[in-house]
Every structure is written in structure tokens, then in C-alpha cells.
PDB file of C-alpha atoms in Angstrom:
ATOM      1  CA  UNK A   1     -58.805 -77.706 -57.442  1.00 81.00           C
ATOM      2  CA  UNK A   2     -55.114 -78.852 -56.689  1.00 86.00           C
ATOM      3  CA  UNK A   3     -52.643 -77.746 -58.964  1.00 90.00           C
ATOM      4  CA  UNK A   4     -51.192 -80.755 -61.153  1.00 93.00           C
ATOM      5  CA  UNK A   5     -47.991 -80.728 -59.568  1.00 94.00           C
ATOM      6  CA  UNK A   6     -48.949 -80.650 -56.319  1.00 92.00           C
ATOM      7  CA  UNK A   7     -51.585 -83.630 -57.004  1.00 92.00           C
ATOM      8  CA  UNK A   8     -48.731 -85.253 -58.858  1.00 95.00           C
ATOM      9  CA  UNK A   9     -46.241 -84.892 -55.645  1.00 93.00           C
ATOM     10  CA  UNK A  10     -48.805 -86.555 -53.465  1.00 93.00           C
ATOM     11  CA  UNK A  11     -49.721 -89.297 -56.035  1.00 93.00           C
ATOM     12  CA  UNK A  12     -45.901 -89.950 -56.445  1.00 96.00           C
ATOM     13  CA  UNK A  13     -45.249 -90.189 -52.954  1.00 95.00           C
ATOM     14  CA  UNK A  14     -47.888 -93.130 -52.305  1.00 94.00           C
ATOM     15  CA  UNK A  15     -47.972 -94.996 -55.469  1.00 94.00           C
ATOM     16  CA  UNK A  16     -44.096 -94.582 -56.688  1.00 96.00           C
ATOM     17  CA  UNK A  17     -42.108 -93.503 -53.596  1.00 96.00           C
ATOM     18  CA  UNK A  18     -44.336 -95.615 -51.348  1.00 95.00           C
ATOM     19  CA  UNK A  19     -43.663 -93.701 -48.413  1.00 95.00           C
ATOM     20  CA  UNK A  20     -44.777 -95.339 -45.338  1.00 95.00           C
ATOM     21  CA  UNK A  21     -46.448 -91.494 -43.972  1.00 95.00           C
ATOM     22  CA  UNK A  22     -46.337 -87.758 -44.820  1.00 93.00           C
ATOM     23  CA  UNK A  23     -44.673 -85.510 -42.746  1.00 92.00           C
ATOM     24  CA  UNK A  24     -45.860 -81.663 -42.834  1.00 88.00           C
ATOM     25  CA  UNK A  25     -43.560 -79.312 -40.593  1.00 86.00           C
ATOM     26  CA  UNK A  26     -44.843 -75.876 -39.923  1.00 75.00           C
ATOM     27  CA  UNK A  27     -48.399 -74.215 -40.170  1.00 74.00           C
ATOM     28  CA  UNK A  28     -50.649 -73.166 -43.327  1.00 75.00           C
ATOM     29  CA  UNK A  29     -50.361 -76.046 -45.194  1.00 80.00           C
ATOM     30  CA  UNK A  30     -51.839 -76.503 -48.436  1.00 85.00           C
ATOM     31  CA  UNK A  31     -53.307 -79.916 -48.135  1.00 87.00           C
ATOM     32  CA  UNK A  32     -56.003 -79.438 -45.112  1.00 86.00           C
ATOM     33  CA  UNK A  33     -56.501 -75.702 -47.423  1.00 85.00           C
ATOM     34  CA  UNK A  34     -57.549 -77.732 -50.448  1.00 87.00           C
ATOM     35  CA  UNK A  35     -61.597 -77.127 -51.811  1.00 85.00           C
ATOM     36  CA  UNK A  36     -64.144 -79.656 -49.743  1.00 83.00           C
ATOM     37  CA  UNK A  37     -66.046 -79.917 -47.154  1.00 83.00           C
ATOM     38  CA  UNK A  38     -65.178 -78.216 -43.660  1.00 80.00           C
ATOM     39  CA  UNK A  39     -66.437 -81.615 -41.343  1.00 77.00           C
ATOM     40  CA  UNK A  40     -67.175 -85.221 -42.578  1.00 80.00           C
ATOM     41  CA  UNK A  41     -64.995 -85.493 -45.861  1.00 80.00           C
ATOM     42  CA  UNK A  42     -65.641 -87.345 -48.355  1.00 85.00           C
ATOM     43  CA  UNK A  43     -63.810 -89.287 -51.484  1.00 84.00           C
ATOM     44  CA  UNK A  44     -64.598 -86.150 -53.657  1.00 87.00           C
ATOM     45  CA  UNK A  45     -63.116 -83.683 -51.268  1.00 88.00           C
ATOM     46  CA  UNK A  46     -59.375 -82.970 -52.570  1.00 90.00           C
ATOM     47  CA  UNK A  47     -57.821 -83.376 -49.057  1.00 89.00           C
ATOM     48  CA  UNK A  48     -59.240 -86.647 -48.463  1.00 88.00           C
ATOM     49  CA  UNK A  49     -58.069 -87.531 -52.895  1.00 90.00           C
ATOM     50  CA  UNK A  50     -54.796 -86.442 -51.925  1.00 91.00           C
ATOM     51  CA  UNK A  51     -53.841 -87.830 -48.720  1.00 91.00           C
ATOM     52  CA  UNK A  52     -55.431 -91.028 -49.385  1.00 89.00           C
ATOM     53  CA  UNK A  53     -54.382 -93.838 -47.061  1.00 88.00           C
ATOM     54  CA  UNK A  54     -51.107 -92.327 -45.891  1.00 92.00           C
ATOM     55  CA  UNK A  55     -50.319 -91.131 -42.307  1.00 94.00           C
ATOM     56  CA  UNK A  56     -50.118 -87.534 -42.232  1.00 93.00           C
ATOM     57  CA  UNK A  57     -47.892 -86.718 -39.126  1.00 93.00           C
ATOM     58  CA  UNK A  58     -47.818 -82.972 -38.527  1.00 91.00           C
ATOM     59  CA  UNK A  59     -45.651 -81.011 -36.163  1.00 89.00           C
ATOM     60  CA  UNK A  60     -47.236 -77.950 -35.379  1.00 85.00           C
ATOM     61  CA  UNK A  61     -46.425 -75.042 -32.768  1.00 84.00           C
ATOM     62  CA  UNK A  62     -48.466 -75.560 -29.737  1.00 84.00           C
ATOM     63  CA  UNK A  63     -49.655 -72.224 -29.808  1.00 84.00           C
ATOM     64  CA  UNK A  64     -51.317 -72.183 -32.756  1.00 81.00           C
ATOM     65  CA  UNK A  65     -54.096 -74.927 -31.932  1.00 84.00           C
ATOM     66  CA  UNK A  66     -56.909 -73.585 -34.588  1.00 84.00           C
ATOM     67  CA  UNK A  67     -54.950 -74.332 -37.456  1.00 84.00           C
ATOM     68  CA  UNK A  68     -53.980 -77.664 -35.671  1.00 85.00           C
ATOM     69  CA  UNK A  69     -57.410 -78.747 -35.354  1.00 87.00           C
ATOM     70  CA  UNK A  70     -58.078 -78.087 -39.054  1.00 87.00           C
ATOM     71  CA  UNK A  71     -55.372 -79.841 -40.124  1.00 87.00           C
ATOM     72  CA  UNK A  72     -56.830 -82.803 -37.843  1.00 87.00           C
ATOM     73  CA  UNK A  73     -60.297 -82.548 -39.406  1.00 87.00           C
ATOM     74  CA  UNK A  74     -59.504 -81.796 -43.274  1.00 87.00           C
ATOM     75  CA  UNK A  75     -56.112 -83.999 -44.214  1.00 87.00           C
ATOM     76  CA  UNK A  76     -56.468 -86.594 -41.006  1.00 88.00           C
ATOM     77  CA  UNK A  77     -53.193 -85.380 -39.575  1.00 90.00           C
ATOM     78  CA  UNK A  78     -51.774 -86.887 -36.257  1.00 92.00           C
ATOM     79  CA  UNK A  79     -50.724 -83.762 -35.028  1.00 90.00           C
ATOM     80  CA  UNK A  80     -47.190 -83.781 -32.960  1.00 90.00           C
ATOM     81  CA  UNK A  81     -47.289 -80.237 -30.927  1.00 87.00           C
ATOM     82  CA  UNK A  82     -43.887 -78.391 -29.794  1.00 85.00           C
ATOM     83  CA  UNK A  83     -43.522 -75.089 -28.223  1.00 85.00           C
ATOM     84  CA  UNK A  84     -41.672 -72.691 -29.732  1.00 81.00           C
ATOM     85  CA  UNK A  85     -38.438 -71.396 -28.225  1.00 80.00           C
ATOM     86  CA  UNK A  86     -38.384 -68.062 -26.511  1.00 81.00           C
ATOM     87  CA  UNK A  87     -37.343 -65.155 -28.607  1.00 80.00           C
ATOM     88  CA  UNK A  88     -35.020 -62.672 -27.243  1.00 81.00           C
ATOM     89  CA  UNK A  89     -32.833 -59.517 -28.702  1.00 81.00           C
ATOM     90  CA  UNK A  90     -29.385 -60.753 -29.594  1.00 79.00           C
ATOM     91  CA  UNK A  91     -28.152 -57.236 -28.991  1.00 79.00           C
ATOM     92  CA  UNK A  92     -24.377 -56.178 -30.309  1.00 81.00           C
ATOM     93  CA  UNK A  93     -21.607 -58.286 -29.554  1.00 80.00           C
ATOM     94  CA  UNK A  94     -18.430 -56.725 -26.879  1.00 79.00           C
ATOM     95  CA  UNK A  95     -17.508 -53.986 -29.676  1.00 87.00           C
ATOM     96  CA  UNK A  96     -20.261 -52.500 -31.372  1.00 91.00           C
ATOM     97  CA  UNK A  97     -21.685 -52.455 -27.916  1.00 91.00           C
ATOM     98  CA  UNK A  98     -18.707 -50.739 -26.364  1.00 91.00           C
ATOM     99  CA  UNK A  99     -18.790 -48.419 -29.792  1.00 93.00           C
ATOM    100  CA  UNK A 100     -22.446 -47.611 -29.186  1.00 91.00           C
ATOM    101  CA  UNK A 101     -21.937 -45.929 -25.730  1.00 91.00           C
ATOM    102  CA  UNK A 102     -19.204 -44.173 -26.736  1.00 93.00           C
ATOM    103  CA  UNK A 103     -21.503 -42.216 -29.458  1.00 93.00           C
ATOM    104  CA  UNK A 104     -23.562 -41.677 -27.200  1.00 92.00           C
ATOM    105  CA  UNK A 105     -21.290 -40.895 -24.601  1.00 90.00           C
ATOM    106  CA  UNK A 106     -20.245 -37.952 -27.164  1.00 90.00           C
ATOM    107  CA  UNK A 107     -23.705 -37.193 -28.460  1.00 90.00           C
ATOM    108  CA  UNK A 108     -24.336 -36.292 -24.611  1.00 88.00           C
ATOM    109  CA  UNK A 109     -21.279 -33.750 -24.079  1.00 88.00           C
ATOM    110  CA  UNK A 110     -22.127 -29.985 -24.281  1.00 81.00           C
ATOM    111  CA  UNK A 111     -20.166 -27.273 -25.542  1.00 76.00           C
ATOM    112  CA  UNK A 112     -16.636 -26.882 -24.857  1.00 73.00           C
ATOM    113  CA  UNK A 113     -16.389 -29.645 -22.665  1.00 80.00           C
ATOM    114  CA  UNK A 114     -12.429 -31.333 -22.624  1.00 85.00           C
ATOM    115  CA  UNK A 115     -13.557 -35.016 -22.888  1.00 85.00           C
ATOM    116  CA  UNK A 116     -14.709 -34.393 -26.534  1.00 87.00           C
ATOM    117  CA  UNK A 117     -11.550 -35.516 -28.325  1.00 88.00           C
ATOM    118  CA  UNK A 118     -10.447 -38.193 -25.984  1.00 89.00           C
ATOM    119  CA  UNK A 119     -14.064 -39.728 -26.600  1.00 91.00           C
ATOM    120  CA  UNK A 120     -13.517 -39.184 -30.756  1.00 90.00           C
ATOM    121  CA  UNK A 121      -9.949 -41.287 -30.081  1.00 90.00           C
ATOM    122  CA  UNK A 122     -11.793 -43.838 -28.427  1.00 92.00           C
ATOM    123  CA  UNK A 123     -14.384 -44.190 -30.532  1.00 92.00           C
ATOM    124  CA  UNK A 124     -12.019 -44.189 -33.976  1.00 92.00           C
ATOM    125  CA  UNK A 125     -10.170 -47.209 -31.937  1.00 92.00           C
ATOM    126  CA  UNK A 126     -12.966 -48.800 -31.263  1.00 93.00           C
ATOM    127  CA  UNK A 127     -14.484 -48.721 -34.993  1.00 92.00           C
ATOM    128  CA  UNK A 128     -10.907 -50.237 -35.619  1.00 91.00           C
ATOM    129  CA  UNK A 129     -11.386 -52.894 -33.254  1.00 90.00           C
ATOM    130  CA  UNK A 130     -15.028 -54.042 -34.504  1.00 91.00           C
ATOM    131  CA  UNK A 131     -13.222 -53.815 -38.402  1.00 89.00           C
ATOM    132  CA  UNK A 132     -15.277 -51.015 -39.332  1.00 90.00           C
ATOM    133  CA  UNK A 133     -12.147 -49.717 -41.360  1.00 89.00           C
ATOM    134  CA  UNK A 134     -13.029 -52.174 -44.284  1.00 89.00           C
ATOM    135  CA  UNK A 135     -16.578 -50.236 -44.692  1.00 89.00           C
ATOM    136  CA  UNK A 136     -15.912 -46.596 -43.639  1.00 88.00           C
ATOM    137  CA  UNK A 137     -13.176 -45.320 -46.272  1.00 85.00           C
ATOM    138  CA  UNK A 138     -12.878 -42.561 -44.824  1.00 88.00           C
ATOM    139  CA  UNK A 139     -12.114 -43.359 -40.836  1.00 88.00           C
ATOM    140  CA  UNK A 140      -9.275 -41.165 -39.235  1.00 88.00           C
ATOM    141  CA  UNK A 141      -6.610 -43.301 -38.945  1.00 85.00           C
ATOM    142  CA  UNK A 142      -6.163 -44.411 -35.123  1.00 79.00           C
ATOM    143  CA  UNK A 143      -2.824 -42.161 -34.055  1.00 75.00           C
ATOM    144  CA  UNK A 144      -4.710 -38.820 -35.763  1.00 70.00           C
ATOM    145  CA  UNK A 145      -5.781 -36.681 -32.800  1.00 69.00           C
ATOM    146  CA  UNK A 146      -9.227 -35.532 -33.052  1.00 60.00           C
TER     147      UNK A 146
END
């Protein structure tokens, strides 16, 4: 069974609130979870007790049409779909970016090679320049040559 509050909420929001519909946003919600019958509910099944005669608009992610269809079925939700937006890697911004090749730029030399301190004095600049100074006590300061 429902926990109190949560039959409470939905009590409150018909019979004090008197909202004119419910609306869920996201997926795995509670209400179509409740205990009662998969198909065909009935007035002793706790979605159907809960939801009552309210609209139950739901705006779920278009890829996830299982849990949609449950949702339908067990808490009578109109369900709105929307696809969600493409995820990408944000990556470093100009500096760390720039910083990040120069380490490796240096993690690549070999052995005696010349470029080895002009890479350290770029790379101390460029922790300078992305405000690493405020985190790294220790950081050469930026006229020190390496």
C-alpha cells in the first residue's frame, strides 16, 4: 500500500487544491508502480484510489515506450512523448585544452631533447592563464626558467 503521505498528496491535490489535472514529468513514477492489478483496474487497485477522476498528463521520453504504456494502462495517463536531446562531450574550454597538449606535448619528448624547458614555460603560463595558480600552491612562478 501507498505510503500516507503520498496518498495524502494525491487526496490534497483533488479534494483541497482542486487541481484541474496531474502532471508527472520523467519516468518511474510511483503512481502507475502502486499494488493492483496489471490490466482492467479496478476501485480497489491503489492507482486507480489515487488518481481518481483527475487527468494524469505525463511527459515521457519517447524512447522509453514500455514504461509509457504502463503508465497508460495503470494511472490512465495521457502520455505527451519528447525526444531527448543529443548528448555530446563538452570537452575543455580554449585553456585547459591548449594546457592538455602541451603535457602531452612534453610527456612525448625523449631524452635530452632542447624543447623540454621552453614546453615547461609554456605550460606554467598556460596553468596561469586557465587560474590554476589559486589551486596549485606550489606553481613556478611564470618568469622562473625551467
Amino acid at each position: 500500500s501507498p505510503h500516507h503521505g503520498f496518498a495524502a498528496y494525491h487526496t490534497y491535490l483533488e479534494k483541497v487544491f482542486q487541481a484541474d489535472a496531474v502532471l508527472h514529468f520523467g519516468t518511474h513514477g510511483s503512481l502507475e508502480f502502486m499494488p493492483g492489478k496489471q490490466v482492467g483496474m479496478a476501485g480497489t487497485c491503489y492507482p486507480d484510489r489515487l488518481i481518481n477522476s483527475m487527468p494524469n498528463l505525463y511527459y515521457y521520453a519517447a524512447n522509453n515506450p514500455s514504461e509509457a504504456t504502463i503508465a497508460k494502462r495503470r494511472s490512465y495517463a495521457a502520455t505527451i512523448s519528447y525526444l531527448t536531446p543529443p548528448a555530446e562531450n563538452a570537452g575543455l574550454y580554449k585553456g585547459l585544452k591548449e594546457l592538455g597538449e602541451l603535457v602531452s606535448s612534453y610527456k612525448g619528448l625523449r631524452e635530452n631533447e632542447a624543447r623540454g624547458p621552453s614546453i615547461v614555460n609554456s605550460i606554467v603560463a598556460a596553468a596561469y592563464t586557465c587560474n590554476l595558480d589559486k589551486d596549485i600552491t606550489d606553481l613556478p612562478a611564470e618568469d622562473a626558467d625551467a
